[in-house]
mmCIF file of C-alpha atoms in Angstrom:
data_model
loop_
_atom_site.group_PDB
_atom_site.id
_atom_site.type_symbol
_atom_site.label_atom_id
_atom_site.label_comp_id
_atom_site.label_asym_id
_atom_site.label_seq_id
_atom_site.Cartn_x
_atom_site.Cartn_y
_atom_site.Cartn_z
ATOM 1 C CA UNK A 1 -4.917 12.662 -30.248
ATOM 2 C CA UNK A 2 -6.465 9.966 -32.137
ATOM 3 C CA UNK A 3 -9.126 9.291 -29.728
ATOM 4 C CA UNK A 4 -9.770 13.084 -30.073
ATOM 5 C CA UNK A 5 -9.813 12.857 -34.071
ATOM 6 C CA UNK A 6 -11.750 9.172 -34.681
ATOM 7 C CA UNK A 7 -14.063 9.313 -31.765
ATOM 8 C CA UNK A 8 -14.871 12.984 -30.488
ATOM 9 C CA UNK A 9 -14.130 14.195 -34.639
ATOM 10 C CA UNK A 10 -15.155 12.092 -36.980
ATOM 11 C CA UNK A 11 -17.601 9.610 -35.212
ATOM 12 C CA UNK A 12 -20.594 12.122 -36.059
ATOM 13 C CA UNK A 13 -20.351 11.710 -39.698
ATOM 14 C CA UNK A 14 -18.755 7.788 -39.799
ATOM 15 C CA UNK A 15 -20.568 5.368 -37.209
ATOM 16 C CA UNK A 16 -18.308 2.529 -37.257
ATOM 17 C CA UNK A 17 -15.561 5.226 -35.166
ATOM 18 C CA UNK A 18 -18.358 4.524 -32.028
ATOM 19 C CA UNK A 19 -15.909 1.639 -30.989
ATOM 20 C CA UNK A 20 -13.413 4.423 -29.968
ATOM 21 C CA UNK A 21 -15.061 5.483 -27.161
ATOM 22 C CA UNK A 22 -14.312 2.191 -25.479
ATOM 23 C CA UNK A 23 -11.563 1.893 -23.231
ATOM 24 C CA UNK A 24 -11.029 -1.791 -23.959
ATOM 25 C CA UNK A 25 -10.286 -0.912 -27.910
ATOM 26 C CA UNK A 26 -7.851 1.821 -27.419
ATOM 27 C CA UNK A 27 -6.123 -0.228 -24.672
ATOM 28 C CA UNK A 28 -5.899 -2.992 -27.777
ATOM 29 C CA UNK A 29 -4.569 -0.281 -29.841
ATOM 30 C CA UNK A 30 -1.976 1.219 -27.771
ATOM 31 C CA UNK A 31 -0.810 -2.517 -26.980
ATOM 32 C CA UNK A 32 -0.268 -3.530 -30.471
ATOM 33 C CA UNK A 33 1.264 0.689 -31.019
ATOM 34 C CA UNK A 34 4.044 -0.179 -27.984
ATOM 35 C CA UNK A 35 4.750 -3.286 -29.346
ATOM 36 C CA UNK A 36 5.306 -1.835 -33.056
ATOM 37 C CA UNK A 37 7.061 0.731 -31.602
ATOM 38 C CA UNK A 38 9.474 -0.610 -29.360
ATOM 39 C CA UNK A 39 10.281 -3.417 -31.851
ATOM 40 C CA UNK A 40 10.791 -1.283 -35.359
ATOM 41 C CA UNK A 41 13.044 1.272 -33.082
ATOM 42 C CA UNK A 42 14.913 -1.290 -31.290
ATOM 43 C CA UNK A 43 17.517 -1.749 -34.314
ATOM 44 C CA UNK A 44 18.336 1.625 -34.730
ATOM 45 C CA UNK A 45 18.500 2.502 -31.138
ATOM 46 C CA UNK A 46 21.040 -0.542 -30.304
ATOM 47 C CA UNK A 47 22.802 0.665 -33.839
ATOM 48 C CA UNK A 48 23.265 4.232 -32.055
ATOM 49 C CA UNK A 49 24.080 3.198 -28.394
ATOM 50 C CA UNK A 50 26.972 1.110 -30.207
ATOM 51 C CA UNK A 51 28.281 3.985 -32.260
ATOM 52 C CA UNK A 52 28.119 6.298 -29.047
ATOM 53 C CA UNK A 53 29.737 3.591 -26.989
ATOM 54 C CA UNK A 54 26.799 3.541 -24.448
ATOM 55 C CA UNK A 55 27.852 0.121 -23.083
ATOM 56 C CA UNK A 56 27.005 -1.489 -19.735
ATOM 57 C CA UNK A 57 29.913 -2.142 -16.769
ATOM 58 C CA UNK A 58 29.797 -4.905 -14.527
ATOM 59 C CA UNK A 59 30.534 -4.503 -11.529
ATOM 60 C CA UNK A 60 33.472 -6.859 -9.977
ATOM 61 C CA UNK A 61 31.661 -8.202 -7.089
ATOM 62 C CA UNK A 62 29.033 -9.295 -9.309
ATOM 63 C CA UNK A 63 28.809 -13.260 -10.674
ATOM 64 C CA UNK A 64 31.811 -13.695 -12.721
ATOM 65 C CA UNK A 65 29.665 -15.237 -15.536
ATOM 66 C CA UNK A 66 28.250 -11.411 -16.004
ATOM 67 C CA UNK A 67 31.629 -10.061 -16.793
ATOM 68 C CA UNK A 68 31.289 -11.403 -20.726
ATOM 69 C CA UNK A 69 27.948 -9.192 -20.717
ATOM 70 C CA UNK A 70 30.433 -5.599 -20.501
ATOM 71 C CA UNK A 71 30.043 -3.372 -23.376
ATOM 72 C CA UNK A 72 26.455 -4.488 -24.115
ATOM 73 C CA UNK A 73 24.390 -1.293 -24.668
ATOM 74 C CA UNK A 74 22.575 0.016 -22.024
ATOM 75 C CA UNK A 75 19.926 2.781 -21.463
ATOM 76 C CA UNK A 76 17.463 1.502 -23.570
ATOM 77 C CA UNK A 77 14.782 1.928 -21.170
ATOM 78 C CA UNK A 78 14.298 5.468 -23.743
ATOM 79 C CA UNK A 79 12.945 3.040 -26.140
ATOM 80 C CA UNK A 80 10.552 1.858 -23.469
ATOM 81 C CA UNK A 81 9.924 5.627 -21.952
ATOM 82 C CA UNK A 82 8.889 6.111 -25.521
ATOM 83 C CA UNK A 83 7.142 3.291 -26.287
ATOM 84 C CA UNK A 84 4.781 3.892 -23.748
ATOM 85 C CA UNK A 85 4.120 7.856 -24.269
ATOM 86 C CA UNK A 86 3.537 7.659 -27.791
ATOM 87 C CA UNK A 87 0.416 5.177 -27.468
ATOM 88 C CA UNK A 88 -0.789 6.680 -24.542
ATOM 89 C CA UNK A 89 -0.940 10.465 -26.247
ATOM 90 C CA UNK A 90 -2.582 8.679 -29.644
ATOM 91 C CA UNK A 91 -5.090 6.440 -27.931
ATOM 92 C CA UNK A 92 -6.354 8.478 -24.224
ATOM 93 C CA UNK A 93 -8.444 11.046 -23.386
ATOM 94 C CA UNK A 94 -5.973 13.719 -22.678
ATOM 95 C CA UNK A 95 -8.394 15.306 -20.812
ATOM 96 C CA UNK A 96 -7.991 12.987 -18.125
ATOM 97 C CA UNK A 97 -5.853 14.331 -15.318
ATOM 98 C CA UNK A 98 -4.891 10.582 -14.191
ATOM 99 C CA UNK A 99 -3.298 10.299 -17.967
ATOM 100 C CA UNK A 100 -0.757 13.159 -16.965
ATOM 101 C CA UNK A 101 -0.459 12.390 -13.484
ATOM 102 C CA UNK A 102 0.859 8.811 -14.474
ATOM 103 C CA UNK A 103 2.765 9.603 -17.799
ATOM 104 C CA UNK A 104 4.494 12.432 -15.246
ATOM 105 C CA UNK A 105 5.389 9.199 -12.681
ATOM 106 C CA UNK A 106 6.882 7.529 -15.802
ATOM 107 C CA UNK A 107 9.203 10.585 -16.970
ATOM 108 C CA UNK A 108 9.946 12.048 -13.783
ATOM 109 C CA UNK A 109 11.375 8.258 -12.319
ATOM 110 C CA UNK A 110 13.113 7.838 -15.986
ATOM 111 C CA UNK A 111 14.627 11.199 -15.579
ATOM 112 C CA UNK A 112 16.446 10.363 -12.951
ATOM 113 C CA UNK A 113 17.294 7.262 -14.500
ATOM 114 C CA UNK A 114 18.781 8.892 -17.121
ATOM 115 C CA UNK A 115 20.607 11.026 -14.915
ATOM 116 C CA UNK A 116 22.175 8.038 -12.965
ATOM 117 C CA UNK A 117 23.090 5.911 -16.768
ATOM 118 C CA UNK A 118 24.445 8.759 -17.662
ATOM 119 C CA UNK A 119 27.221 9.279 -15.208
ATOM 120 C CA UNK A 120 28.086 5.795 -14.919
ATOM 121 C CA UNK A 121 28.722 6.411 -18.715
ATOM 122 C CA UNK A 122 30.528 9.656 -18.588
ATOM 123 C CA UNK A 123 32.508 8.087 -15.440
ATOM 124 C CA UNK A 124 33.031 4.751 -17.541
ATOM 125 C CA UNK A 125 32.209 2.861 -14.148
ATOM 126 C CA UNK A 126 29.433 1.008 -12.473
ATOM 127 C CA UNK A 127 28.600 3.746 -10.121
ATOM 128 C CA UNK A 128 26.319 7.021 -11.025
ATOM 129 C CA UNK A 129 24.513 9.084 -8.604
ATOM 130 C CA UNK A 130 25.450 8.420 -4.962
ATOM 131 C CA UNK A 131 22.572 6.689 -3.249
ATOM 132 C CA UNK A 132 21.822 9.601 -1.369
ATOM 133 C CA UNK A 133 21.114 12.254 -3.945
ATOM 134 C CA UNK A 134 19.474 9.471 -6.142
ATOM 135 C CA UNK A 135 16.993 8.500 -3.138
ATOM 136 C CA UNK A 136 16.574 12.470 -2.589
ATOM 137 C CA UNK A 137 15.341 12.719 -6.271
ATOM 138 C CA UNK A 138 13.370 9.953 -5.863
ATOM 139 C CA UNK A 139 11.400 11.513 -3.067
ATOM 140 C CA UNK A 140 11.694 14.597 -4.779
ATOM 141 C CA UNK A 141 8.978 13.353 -7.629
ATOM 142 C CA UNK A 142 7.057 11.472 -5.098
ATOM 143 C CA UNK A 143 6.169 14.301 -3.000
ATOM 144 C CA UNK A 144 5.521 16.210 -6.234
ATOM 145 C CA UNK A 145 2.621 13.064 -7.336
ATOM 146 C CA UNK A 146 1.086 13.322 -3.854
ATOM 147 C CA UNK A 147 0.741 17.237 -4.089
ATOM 148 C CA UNK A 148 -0.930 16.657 -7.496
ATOM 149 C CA UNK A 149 -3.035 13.850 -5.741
ATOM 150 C CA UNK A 150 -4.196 16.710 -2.911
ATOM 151 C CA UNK A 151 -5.132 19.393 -5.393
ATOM 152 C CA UNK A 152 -7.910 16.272 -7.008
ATOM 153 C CA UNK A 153 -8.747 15.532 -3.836
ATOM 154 C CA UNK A 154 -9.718 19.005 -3.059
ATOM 155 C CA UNK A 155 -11.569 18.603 -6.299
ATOM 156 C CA UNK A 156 -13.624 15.631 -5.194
ATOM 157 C CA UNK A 157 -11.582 13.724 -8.081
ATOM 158 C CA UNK A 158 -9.612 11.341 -5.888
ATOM 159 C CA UNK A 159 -10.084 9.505 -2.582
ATOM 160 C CA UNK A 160 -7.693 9.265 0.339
ATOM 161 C CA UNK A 161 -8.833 5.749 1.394
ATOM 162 C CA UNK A 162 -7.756 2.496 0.551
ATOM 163 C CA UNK A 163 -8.593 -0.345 -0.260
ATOM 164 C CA UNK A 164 -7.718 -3.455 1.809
ATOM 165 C CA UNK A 165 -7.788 -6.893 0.859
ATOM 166 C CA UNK A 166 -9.989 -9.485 1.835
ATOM 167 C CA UNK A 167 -12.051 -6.429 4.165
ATOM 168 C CA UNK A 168 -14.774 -4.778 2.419
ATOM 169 C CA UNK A 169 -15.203 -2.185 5.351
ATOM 170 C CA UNK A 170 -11.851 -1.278 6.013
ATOM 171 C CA UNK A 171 -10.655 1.165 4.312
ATOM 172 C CA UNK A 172 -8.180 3.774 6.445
ATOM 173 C CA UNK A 173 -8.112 7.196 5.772
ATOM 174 C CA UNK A 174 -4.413 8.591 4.614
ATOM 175 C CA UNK A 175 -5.341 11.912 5.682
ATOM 176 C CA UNK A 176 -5.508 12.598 9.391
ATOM 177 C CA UNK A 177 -9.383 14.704 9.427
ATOM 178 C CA UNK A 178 -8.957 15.763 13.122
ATOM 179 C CA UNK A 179 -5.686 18.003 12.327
ATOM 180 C CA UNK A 180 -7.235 19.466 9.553
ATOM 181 C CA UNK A 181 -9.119 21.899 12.016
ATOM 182 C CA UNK A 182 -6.860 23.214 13.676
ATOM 183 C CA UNK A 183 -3.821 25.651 11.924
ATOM 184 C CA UNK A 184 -1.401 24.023 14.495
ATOM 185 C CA UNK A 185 -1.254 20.849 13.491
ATOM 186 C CA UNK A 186 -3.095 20.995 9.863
ATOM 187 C CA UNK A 187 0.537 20.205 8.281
ATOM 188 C CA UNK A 188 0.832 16.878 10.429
ATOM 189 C CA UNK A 189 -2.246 15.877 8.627
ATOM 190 C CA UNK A 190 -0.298 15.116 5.526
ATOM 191 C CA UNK A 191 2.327 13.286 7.306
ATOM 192 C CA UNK A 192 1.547 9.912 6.898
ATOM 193 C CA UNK A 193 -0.079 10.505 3.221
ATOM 194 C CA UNK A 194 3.176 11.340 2.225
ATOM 195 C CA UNK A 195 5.270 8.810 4.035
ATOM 196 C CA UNK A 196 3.289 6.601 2.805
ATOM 197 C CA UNK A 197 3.048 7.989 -0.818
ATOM 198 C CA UNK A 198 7.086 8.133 -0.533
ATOM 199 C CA UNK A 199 7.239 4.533 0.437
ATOM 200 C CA UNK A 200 5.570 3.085 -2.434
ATOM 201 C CA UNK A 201 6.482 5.007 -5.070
ATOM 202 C CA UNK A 202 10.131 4.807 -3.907
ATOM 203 C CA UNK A 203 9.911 1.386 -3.030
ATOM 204 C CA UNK A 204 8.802 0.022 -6.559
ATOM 205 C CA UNK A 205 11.248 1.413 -8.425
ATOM 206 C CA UNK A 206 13.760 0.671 -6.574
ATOM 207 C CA UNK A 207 12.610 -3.292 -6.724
ATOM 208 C CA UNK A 208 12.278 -3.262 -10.310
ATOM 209 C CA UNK A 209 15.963 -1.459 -10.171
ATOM 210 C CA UNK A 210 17.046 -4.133 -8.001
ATOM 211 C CA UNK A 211 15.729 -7.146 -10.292
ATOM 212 C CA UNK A 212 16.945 -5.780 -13.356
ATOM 213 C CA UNK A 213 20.148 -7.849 -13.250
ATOM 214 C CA UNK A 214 19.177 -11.177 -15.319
ATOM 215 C CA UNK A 215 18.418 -10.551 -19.435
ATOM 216 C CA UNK A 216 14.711 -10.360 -19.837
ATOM 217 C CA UNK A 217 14.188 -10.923 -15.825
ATOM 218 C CA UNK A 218 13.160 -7.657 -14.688
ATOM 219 C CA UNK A 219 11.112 -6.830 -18.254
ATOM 220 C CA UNK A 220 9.486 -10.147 -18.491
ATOM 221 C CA UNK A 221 8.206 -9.161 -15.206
ATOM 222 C CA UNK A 222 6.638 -6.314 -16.012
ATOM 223 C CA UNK A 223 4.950 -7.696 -18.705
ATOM 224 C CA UNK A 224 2.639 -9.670 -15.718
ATOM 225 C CA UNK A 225 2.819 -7.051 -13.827
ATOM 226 C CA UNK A 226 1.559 -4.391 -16.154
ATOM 227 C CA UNK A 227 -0.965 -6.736 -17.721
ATOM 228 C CA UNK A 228 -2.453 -7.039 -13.878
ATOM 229 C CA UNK A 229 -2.576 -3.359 -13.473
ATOM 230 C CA UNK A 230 -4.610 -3.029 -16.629
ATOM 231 C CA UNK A 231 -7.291 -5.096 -16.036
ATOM 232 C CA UNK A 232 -7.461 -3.456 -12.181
ATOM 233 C CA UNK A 233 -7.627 -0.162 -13.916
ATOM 234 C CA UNK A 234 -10.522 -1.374 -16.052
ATOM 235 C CA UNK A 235 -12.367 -2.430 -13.535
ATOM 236 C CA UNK A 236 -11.592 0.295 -11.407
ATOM 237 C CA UNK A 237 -13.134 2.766 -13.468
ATOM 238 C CA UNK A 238 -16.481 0.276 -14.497
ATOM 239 C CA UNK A 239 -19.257 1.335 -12.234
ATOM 240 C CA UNK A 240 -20.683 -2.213 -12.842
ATOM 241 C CA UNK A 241 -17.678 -4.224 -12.019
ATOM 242 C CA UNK A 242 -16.328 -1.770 -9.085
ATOM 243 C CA UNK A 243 -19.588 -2.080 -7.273
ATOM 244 C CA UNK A 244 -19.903 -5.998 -7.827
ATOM 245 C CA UNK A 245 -16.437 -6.203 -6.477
ATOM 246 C CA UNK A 246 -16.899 -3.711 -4.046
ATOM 247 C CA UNK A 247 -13.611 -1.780 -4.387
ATOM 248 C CA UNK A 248 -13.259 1.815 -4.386
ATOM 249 C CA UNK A 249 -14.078 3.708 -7.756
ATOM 250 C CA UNK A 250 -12.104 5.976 -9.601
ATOM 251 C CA UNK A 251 -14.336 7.336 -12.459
ATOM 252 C CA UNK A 252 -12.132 8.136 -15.434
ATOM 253 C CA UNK A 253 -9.739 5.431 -14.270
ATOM 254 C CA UNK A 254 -10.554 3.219 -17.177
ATOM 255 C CA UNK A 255 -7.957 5.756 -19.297
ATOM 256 C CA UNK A 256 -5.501 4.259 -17.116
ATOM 257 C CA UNK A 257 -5.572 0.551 -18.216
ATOM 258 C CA UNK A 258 -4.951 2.434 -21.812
ATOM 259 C CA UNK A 259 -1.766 3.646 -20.349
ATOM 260 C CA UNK A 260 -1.025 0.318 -18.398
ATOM 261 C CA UNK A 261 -1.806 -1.175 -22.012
ATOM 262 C CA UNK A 262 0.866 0.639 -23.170
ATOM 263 C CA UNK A 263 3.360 -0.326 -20.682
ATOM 264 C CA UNK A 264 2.459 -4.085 -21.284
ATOM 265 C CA UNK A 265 2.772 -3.717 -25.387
ATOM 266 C CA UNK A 266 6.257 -1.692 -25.017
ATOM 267 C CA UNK A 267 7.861 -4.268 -21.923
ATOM 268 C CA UNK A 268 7.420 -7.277 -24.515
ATOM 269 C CA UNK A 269 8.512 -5.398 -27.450
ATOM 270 C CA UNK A 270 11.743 -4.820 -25.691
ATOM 271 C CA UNK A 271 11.580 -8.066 -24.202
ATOM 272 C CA UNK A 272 12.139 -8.730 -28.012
ATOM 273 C CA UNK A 273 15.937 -7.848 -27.584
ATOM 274 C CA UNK A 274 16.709 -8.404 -24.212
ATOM 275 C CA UNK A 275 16.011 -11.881 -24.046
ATOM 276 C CA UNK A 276 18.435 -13.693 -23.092
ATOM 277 C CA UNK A 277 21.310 -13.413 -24.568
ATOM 278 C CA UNK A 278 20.599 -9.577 -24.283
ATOM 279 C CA UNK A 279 20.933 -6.824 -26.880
ATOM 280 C CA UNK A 280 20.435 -4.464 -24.596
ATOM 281 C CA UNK A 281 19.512 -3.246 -20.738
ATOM 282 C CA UNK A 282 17.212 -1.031 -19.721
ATOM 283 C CA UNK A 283 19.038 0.403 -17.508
ATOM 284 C CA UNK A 284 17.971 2.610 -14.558
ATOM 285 C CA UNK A 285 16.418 5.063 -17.130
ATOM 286 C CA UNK A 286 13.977 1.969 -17.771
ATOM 287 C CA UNK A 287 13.759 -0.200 -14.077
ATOM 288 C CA UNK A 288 13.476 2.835 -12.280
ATOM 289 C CA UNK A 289 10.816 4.539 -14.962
ATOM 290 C CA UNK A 290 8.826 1.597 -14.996
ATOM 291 C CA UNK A 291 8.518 1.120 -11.183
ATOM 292 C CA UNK A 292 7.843 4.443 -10.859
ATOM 293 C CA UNK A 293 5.040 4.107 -13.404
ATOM 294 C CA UNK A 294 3.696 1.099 -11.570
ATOM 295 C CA UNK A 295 3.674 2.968 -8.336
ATOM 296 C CA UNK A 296 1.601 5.927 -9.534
ATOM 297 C CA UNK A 297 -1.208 4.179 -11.336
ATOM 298 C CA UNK A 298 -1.573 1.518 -8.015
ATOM 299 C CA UNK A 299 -1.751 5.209 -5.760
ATOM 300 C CA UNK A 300 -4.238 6.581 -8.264
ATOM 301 C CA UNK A 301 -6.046 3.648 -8.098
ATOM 302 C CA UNK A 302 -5.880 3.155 -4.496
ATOM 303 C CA UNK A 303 -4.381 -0.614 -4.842
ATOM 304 C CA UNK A 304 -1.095 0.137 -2.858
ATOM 305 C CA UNK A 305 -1.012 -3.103 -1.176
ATOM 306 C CA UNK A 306 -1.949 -5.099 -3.723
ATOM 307 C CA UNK A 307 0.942 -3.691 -5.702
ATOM 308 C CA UNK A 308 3.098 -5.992 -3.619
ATOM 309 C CA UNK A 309 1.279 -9.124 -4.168
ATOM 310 C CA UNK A 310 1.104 -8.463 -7.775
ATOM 311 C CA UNK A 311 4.488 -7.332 -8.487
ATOM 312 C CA UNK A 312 5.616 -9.899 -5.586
ATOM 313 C CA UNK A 313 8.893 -11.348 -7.210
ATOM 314 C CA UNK A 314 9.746 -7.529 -6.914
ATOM 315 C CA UNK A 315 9.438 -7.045 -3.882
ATOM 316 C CA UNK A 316 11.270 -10.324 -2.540
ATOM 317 C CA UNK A 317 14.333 -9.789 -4.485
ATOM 318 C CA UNK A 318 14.158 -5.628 -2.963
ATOM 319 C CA UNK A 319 13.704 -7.637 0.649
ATOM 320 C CA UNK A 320 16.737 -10.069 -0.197
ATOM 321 C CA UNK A 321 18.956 -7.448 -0.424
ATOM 322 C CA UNK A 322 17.535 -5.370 2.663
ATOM 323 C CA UNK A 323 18.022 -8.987 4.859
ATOM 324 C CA UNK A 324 21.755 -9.257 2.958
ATOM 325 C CA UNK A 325 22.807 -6.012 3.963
ATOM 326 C CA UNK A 326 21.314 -5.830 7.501
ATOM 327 C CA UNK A 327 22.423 -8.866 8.707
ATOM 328 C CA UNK A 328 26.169 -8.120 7.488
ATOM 329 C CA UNK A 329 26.006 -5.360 9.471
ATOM 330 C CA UNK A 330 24.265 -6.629 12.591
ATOM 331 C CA UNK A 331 25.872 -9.881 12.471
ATOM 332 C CA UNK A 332 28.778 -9.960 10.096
ATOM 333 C CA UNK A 333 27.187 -12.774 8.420
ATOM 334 C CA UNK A 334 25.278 -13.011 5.197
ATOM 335 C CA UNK A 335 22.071 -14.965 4.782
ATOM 336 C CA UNK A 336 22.220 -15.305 0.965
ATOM 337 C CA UNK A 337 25.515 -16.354 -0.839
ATOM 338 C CA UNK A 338 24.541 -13.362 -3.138
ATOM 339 C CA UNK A 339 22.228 -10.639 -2.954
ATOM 340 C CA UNK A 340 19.876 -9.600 -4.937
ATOM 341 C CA UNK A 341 17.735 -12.975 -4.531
ATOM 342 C CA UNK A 342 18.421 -14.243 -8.484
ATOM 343 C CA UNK A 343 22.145 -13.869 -7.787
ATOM 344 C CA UNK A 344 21.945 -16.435 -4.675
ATOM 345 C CA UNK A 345 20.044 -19.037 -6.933
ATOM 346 C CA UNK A 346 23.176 -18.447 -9.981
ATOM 347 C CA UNK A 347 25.576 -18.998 -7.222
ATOM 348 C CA UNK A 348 23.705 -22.493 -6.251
ATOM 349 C CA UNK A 349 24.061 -23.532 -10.089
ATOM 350 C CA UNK A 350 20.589 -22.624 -11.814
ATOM 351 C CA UNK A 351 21.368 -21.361 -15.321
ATOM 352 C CA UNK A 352 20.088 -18.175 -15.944
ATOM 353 C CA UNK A 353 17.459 -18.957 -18.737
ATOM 354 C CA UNK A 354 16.217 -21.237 -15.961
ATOM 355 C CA UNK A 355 16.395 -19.109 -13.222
ATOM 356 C CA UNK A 356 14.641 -16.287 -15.173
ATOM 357 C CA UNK A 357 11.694 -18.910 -16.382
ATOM 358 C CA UNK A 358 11.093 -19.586 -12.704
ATOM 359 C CA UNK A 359 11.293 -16.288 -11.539
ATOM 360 C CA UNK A 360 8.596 -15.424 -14.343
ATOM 361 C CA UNK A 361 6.522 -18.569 -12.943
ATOM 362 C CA UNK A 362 6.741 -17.190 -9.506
ATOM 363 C CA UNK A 363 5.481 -14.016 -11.139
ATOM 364 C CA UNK A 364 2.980 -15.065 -12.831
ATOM 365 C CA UNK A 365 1.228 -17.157 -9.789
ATOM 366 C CA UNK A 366 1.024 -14.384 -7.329
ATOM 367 C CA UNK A 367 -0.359 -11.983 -9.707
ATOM 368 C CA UNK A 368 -2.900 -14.316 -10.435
ATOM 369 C CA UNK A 369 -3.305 -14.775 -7.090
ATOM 370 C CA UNK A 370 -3.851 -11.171 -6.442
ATOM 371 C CA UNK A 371 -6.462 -10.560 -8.722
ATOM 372 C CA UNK A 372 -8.691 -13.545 -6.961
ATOM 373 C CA UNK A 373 -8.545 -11.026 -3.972
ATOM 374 C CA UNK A 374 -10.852 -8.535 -5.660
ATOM 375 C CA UNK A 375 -13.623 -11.098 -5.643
ATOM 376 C CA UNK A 376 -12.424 -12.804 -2.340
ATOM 377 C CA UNK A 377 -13.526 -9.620 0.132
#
């Protein structure tokens, strides 16, 4: 809206508007918006969760230090949800379909969020949706992204192929071509774009789910996390810098580190409150919205695999709990005295302001480390 008013408006007849047609000021701007946002509405948000009684429940298997942490309001992930649409309508070109197709993984993952917060609240227990219909949903929106994704590829607007790290020349097709020809087996084409699709987009946010069980852990996170994905999305969409660092381009992609400037702006904002000692959780409205958000812009941007090197602290704690649960039932036996991973580490003594600050480190390293990939091919 903004972008559409200073730049494509009023630029003609006031010069000094030009800098709005660069995607590295608006993604300044809707930064700094998030961040005003999300820390101004914070207050009043916590005011009305308290006043509706929208408090967290602990689980009883969970570290006994946690139970002092019931009542604290939960489901403020809306503030983030709204944090991030509100810059990202001001400052994009909503013209973009990549905009939509992203702000749509954000709502539809925070929907069902919301859906899961809010029978756990109307149940007054630590249990919402059944993990069943809450993985069908899940799927559900993913398979709804990747049909969006076919109708732009149709268009010429968005590649099948990824990228690969470290090889320049590989880059495997999602789409099976040969099946395409033939009416018998043109649906088994799509198979493993979907799966595959499913897998990520599923997969991230259910890891951010999963680490959202410290105060600030899971959001703190994110912060690196997003902050990665914008300057990916920056470069994806630079002809210069795509072509020096030979990785796939997405023209029209640089509207995307706008939106992934937004997520970074509104994750520290709320980081604001739930620092430790938290004044509120996200809850799955936020983890799951977030991951889900993550998910989308590394499909659109075809940097699935490098998702999981830059939100790596993710996916370990997600694989802690996979390990955990399969080797109960295989063996009977548990590998970690606690699963997800930042549970085993309270269990062994760490505090959790230091357990969160080295969790943040670990973070922080291997998202550096994944960005030295895109010049390391």
């Amino acid at each position: 809206m903004l972008y559409w008013l200073l730049f494509e408006t009023l630029f003609p007849h006031f010069s000094p508007f030009r800098v709005f047609q660069y995607a590295t000021t608006r993604t300044a701007f809707a930064s700094l918006t998030a961040l005003f946002l999300s820390i101004v509405l914070g207050p009043w948000l916590i005011g009305k969760l308290r006043q509706f009684q929208i408090g967290q429940h602990i689980r009883e298997e969970g570290p006994k230090s946690h139970q002092k942490k019931a009542g604290t309001p939960t489901m403020g992930g809306v503030l983030i949800i709204v944090s991030i649409v509100v810059p990202t309508l001001l400052w994009t070109n909503l013209r973009n379909p990549y905009v939509w197709i992203a702000l749509f993984g954000l709502a539809s993952f925070g929907a069902i969020g919301f859906w899961d917060d809010y029978t756990k609240v109307r149940k007054m227990r630590n249990l919402g949706l059944s993990a069943a219909m809450k993985f069908g949903l899940q799927v559900v929106a993913a398979l709804a992204i990747g049909a969006w994704l076919l109708v732009l590829h149709a268009q010429g607007q968005y590649s099948t192929e990824m990228n690969v790290p470290f090889l320049k020349q590989f880059r495997p097709n999602l789409l099976i071509d040969q099946f395409l020809s033939n009416p018998f087996t043109y649906p088994l084409a799509f198979v493993f774009f979907f799966g595959f699709l499913g897998f990520i987009l599923v997969g991230a946010s259910n890891s951010v789910n999963l680490t959202d069980g410290l105060d600030g852990l899971a959001i703190g996170l994110m912060i690196i996390a997003a902050g990665a994905m914008t300057v990916l999305t920056y470069v994806s969409g630079h002809a210069v810098f795509a072509t020096y660092l030979d990785i796939a381009r997405l023209p029209g992609a640089a509207e995307l580190a706008v939106f992934c400037g937004a997520m970074t702006g509104a994750s520290l904002g709320f980081l604001w409150y739930n620092a430790h000692p938290a004044e509120i959780f996200m809850g799955d409205v936020g983890s799951l919205a977030l991951g889900g958000a993550l998910g989308t812009v590394a499909v659109l941007i075809k940097q699935e695999i490098l998702l999981a090197f830059i939100g790596g602290v993710y996916v370990i704690e997600a694989l802690s709990v996979i390990l955990q649960v399969g080797s109960f039932k295989l063996r009977g036996k548990r590998i970690f005295k606690m699963a997800p991973l930042h549970h085993h580490f309270e269990a062994l003594g760490w505090h959790e302001s230091k357990n969160i600050i080295r969790f943040w480190i670990t973070g922080l390293v291997m998202a550096l480390s994944a960005l030295t990939t895109l010049k390391l091919r």
